[in-house]
PDB file of C-alpha atoms in Angstrom:
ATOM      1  CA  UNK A 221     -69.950  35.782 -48.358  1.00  0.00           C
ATOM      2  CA  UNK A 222     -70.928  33.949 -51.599  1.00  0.00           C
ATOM      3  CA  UNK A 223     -68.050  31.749 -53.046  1.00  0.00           C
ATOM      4  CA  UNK A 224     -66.278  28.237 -53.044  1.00  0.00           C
ATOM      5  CA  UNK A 225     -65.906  26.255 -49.422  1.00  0.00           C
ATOM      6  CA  UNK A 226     -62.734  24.425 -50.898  1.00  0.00           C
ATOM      7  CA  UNK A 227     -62.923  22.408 -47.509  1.00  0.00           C
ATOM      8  CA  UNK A 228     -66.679  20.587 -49.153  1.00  0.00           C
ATOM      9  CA  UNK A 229     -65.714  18.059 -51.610  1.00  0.00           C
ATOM     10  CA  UNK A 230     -67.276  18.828 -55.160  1.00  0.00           C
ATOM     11  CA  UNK A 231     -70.367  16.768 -56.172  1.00  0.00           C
ATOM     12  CA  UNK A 232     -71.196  15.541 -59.793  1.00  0.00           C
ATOM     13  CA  UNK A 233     -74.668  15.517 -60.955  1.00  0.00           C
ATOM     14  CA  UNK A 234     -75.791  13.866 -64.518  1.00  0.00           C
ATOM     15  CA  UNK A 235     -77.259  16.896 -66.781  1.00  0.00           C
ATOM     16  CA  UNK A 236     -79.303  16.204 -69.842  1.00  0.00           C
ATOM     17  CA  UNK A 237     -78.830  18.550 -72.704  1.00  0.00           C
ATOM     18  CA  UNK A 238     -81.656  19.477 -74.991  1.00  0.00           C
ATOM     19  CA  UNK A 239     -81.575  21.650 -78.114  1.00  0.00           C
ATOM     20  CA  UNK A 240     -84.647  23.073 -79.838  1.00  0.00           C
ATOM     21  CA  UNK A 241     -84.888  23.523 -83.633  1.00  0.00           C
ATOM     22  CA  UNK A 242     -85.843  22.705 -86.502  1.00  0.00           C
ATOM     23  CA  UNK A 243     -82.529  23.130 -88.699  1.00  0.00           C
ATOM     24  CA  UNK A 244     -79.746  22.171 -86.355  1.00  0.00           C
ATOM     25  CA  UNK A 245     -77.884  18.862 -86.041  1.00  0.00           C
ATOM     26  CA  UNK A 246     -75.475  17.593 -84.062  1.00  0.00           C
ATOM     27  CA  UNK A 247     -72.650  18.403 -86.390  1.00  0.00           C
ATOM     28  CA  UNK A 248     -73.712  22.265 -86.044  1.00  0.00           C
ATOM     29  CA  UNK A 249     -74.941  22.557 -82.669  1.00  0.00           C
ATOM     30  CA  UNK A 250     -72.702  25.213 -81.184  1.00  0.00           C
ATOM     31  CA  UNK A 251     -75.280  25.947 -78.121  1.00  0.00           C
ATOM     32  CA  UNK A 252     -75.100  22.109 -77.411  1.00  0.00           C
ATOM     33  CA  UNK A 253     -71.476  22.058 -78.051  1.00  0.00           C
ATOM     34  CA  UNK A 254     -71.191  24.848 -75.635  1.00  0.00           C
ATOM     35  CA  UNK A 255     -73.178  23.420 -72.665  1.00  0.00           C
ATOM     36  CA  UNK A 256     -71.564  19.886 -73.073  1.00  0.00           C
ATOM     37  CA  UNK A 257     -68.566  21.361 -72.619  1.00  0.00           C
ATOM     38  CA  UNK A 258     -69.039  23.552 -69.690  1.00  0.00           C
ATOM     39  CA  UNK A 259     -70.814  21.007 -67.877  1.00  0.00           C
ATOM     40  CA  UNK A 260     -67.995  18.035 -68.419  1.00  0.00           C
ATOM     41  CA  UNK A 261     -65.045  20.777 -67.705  1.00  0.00           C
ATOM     42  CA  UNK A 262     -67.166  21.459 -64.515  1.00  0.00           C
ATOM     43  CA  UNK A 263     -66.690  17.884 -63.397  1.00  0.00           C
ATOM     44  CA  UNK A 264     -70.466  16.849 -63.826  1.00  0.00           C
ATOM     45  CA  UNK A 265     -71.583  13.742 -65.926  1.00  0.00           C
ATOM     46  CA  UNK A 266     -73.141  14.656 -69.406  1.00  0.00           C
ATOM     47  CA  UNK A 267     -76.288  12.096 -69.250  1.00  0.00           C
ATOM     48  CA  UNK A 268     -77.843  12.545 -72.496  1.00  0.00           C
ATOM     49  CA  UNK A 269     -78.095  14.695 -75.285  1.00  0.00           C
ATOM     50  CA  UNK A 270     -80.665  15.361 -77.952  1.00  0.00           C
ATOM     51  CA  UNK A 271     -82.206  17.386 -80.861  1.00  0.00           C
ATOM     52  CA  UNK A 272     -85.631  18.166 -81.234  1.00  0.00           C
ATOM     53  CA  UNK A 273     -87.234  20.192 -83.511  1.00  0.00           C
ATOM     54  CA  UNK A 274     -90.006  23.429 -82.395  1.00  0.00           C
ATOM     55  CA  UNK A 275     -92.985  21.062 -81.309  1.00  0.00           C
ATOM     56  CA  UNK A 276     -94.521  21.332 -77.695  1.00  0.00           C
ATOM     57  CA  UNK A 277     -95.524  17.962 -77.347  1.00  0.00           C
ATOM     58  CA  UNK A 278     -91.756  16.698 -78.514  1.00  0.00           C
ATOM     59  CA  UNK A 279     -90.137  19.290 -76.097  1.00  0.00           C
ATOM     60  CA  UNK A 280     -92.250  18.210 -73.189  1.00  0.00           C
ATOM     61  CA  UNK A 281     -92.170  14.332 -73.730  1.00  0.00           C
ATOM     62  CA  UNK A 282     -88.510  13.889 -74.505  1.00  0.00           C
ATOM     63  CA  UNK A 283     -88.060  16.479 -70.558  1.00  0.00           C
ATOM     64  CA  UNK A 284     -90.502  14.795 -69.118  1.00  0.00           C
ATOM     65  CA  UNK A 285     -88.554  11.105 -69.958  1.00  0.00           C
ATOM     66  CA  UNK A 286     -85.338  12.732 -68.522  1.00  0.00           C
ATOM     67  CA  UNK A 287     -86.829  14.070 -65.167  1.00  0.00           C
ATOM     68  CA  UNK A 288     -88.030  10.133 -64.721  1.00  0.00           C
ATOM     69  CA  UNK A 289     -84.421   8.880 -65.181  1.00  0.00           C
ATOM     70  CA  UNK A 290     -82.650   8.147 -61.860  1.00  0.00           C
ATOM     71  CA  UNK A 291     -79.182   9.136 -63.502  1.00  0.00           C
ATOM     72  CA  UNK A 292     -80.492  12.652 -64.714  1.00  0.00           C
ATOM     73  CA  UNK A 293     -80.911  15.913 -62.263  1.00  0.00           C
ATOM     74  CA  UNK A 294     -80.586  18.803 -64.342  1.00  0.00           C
ATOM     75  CA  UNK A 295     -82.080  18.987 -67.889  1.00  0.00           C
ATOM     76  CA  UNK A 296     -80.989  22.310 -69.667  1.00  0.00           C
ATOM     77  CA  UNK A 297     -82.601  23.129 -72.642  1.00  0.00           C
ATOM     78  CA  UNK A 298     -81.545  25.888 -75.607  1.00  0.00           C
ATOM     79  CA  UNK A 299     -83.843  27.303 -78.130  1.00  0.00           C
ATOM     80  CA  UNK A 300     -86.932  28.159 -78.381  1.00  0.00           C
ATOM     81  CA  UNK A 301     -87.535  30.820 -76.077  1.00  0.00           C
ATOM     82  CA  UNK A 302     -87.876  34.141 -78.305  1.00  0.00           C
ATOM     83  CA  UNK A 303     -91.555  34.927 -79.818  1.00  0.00           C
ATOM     84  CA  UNK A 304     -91.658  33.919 -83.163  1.00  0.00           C
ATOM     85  CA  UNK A 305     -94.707  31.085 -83.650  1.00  0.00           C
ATOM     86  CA  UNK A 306     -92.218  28.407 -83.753  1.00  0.00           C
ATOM     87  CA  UNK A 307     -90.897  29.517 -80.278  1.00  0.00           C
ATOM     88  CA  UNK A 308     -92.703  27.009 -77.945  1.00  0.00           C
ATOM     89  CA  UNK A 309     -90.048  25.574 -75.458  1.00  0.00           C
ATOM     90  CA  UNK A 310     -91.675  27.708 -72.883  1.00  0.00           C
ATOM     91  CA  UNK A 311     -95.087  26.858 -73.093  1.00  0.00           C
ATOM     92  CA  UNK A 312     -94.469  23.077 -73.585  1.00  0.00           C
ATOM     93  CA  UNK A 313     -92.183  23.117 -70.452  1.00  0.00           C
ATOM     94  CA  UNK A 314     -94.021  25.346 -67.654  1.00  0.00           C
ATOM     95  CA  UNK A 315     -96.683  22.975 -67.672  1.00  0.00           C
ATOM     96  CA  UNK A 316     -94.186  20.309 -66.216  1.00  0.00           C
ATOM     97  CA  UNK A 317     -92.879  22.420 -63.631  1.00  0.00           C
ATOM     98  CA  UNK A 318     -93.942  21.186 -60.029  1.00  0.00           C
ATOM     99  CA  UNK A 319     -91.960  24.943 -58.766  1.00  0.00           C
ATOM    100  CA  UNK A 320     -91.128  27.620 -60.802  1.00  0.00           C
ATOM    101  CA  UNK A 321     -87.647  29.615 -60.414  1.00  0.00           C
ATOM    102  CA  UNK A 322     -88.364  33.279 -60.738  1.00  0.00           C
ATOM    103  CA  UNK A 323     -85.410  34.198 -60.206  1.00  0.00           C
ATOM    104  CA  UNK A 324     -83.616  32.175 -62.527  1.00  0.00           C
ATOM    105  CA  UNK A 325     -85.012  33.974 -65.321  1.00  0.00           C
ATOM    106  CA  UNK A 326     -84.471  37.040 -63.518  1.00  0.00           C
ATOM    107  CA  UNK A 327     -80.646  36.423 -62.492  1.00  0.00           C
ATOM    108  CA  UNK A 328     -80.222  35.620 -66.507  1.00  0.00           C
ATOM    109  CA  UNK A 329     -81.733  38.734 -67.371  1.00  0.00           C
ATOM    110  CA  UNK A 330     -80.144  40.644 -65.145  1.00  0.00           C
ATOM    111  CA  UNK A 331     -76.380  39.075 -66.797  1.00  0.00           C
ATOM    112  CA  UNK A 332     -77.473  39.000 -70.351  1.00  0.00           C
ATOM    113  CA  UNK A 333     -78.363  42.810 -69.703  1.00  0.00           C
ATOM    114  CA  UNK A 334     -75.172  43.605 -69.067  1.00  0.00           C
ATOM    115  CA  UNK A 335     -73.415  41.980 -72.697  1.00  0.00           C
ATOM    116  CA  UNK A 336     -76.558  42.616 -75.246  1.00  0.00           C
ATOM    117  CA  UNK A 337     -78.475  45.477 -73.013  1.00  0.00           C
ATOM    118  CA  UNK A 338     -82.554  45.658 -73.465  1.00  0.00           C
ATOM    119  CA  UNK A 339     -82.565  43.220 -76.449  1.00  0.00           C
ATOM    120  CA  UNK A 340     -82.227  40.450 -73.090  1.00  0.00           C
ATOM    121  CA  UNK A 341     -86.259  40.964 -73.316  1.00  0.00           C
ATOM    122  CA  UNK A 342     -86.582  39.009 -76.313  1.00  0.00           C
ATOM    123  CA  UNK A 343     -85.742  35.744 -74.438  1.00  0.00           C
ATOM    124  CA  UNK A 344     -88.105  33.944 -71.894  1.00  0.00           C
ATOM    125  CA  UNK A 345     -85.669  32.215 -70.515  1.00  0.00           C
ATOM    126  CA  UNK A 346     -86.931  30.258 -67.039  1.00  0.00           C
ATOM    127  CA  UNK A 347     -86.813  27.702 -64.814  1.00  0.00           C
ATOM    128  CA  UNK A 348     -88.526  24.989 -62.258  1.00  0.00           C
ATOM    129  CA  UNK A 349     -88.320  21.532 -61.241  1.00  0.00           C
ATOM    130  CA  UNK A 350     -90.672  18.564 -62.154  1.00  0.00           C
ATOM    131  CA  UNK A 351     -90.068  14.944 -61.032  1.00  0.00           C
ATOM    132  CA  UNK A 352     -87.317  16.372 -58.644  1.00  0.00           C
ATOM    133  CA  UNK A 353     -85.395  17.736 -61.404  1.00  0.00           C
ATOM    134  CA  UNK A 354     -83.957  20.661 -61.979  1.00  0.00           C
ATOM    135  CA  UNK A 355     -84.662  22.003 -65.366  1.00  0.00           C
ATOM    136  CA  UNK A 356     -83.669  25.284 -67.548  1.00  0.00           C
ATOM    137  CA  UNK A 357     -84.610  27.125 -70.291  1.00  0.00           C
ATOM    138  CA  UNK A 358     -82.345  29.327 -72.485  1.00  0.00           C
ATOM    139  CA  UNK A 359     -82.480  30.830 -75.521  1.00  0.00           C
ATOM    140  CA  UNK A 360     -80.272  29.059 -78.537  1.00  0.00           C
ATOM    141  CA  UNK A 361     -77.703  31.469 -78.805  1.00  0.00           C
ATOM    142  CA  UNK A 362     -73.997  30.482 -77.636  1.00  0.00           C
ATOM    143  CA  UNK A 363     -73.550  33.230 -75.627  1.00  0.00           C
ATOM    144  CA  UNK A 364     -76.729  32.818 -73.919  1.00  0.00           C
ATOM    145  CA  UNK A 365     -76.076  29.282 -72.671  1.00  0.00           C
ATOM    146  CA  UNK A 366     -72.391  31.056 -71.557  1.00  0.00           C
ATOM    147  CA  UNK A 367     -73.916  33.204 -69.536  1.00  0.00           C
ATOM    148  CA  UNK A 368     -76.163  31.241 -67.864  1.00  0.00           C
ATOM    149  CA  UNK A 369     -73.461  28.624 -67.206  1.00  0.00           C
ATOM    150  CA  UNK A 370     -70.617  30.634 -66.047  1.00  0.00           C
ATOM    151  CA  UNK A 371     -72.845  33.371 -64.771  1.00  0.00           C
ATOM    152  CA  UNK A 372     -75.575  30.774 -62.357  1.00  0.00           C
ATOM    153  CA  UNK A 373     -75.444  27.167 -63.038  1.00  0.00           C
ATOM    154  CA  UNK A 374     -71.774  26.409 -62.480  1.00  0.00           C
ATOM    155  CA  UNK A 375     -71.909  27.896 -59.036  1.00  0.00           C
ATOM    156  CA  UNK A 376     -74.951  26.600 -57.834  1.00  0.00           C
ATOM    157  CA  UNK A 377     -74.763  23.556 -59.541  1.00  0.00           C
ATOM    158  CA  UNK A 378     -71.284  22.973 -57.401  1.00  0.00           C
ATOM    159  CA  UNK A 379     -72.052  21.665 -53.697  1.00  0.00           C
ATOM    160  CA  UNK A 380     -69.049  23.769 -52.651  1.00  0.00           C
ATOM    161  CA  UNK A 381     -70.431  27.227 -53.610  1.00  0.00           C
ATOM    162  CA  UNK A 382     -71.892  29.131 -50.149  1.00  0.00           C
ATOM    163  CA  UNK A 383     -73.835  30.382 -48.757  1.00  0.00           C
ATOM    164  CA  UNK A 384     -76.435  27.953 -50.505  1.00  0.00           C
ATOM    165  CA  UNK A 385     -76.573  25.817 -54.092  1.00  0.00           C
ATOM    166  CA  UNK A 386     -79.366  23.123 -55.575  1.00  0.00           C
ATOM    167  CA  UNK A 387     -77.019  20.629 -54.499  1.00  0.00           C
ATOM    168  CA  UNK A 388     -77.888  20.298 -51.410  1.00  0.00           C
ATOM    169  CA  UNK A 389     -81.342  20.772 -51.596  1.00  0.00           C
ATOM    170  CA  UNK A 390     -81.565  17.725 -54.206  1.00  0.00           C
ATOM    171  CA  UNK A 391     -82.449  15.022 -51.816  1.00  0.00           C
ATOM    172  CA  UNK A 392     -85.475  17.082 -50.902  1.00  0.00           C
ATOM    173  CA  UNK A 393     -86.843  17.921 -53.918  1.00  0.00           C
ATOM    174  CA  UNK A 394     -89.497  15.325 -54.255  1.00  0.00           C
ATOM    175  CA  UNK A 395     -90.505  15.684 -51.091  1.00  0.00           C
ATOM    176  CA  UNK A 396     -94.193  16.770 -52.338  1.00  0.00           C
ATOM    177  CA  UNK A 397     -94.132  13.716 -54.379  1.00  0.00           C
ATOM    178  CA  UNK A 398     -93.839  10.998 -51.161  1.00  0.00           C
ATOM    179  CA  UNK A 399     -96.561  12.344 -49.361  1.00  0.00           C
ATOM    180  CA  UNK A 400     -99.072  11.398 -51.944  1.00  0.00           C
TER     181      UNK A 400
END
């Protein structure tokens, strides 16, 4: 049965935070805001925290310098996933991914259905790992980064959660990468 093993001590991770756009700061970045929160209420370490605007090559560079820090294992980014031109987060991220994580994006879909019904399909929300970390994509609406919080990351970003999280499957994430 899925749920907390209270008896399995809780383990923080550092998460990076990444907003996409090209008119937000820091003083208006409710998405941000709303992550940074859920993750340091959750117990886990808030790493970093940027803003970059709609530009592949930004995106990817500033993800790709977080999955090489030692004290970063999640990056979650917010913005950019809808299909307007300036919507690139996707493409400049997938190419990093080592794994994808279908069913991230599915999951998401599958909770976001249920609060805004079939306008969910304007979001290509997803996930993978690259450098043995963890990293997801949301769209840059508040109640998007909610739901994927409260609805997937929280629990399986919390070693306690059962029958399985990305927890404990950290250590063996680069795996690929040590056998050359």
């Amino acid at each position: 049965m899925a749920g907390i093993d209270e008896t399995r001590p809780f383990v923080p991770v550092g998460i990076a935070v990444l907003t996409v756009s090209d008119t937000r700061t820091l003083a208006d970045d409710r998405s941000g805001d709303t992550l940074a929160a859920r993750i340091t209420d959750a117990g886990h370490r808030l790493e970093a925290r940027a803003i970059v605007p709609d530009d592949k090559k930004r995106i990817a560079a500033q993800v790709k310098a977080w999955t090489l820090d030692d004290a970063i294992d999640v990056v979650i980014t917010t913005g950019g996933t809808g299909f307007t031109g300036r919507d690139v987060t996707p493409e400049a991220l997938e190419p990093l991914f080592e794994k994808r994580m279908d069913g991230f994006s599915e999951v998401f879909h599958r909770i976001s259905y249920d609060k805004i019904g079939t306008s969910t399909i304007q979001s290509r929300a997803t996930g993978g790992v690259a450098n043995a970390t963890f990293i997801f994509v949301l769209p840059g609406s508040p109640g998007a980064c909610r739901d994927a919080w409260d609805g997937i990351l929280k629990q399986q970003l919390d070693y306690r959660h059962m029958p399985c999280n990305f927890i404990e499957i950290m250590p063996r994430l680069g795996e690929h990468l040590k056998r050359g």
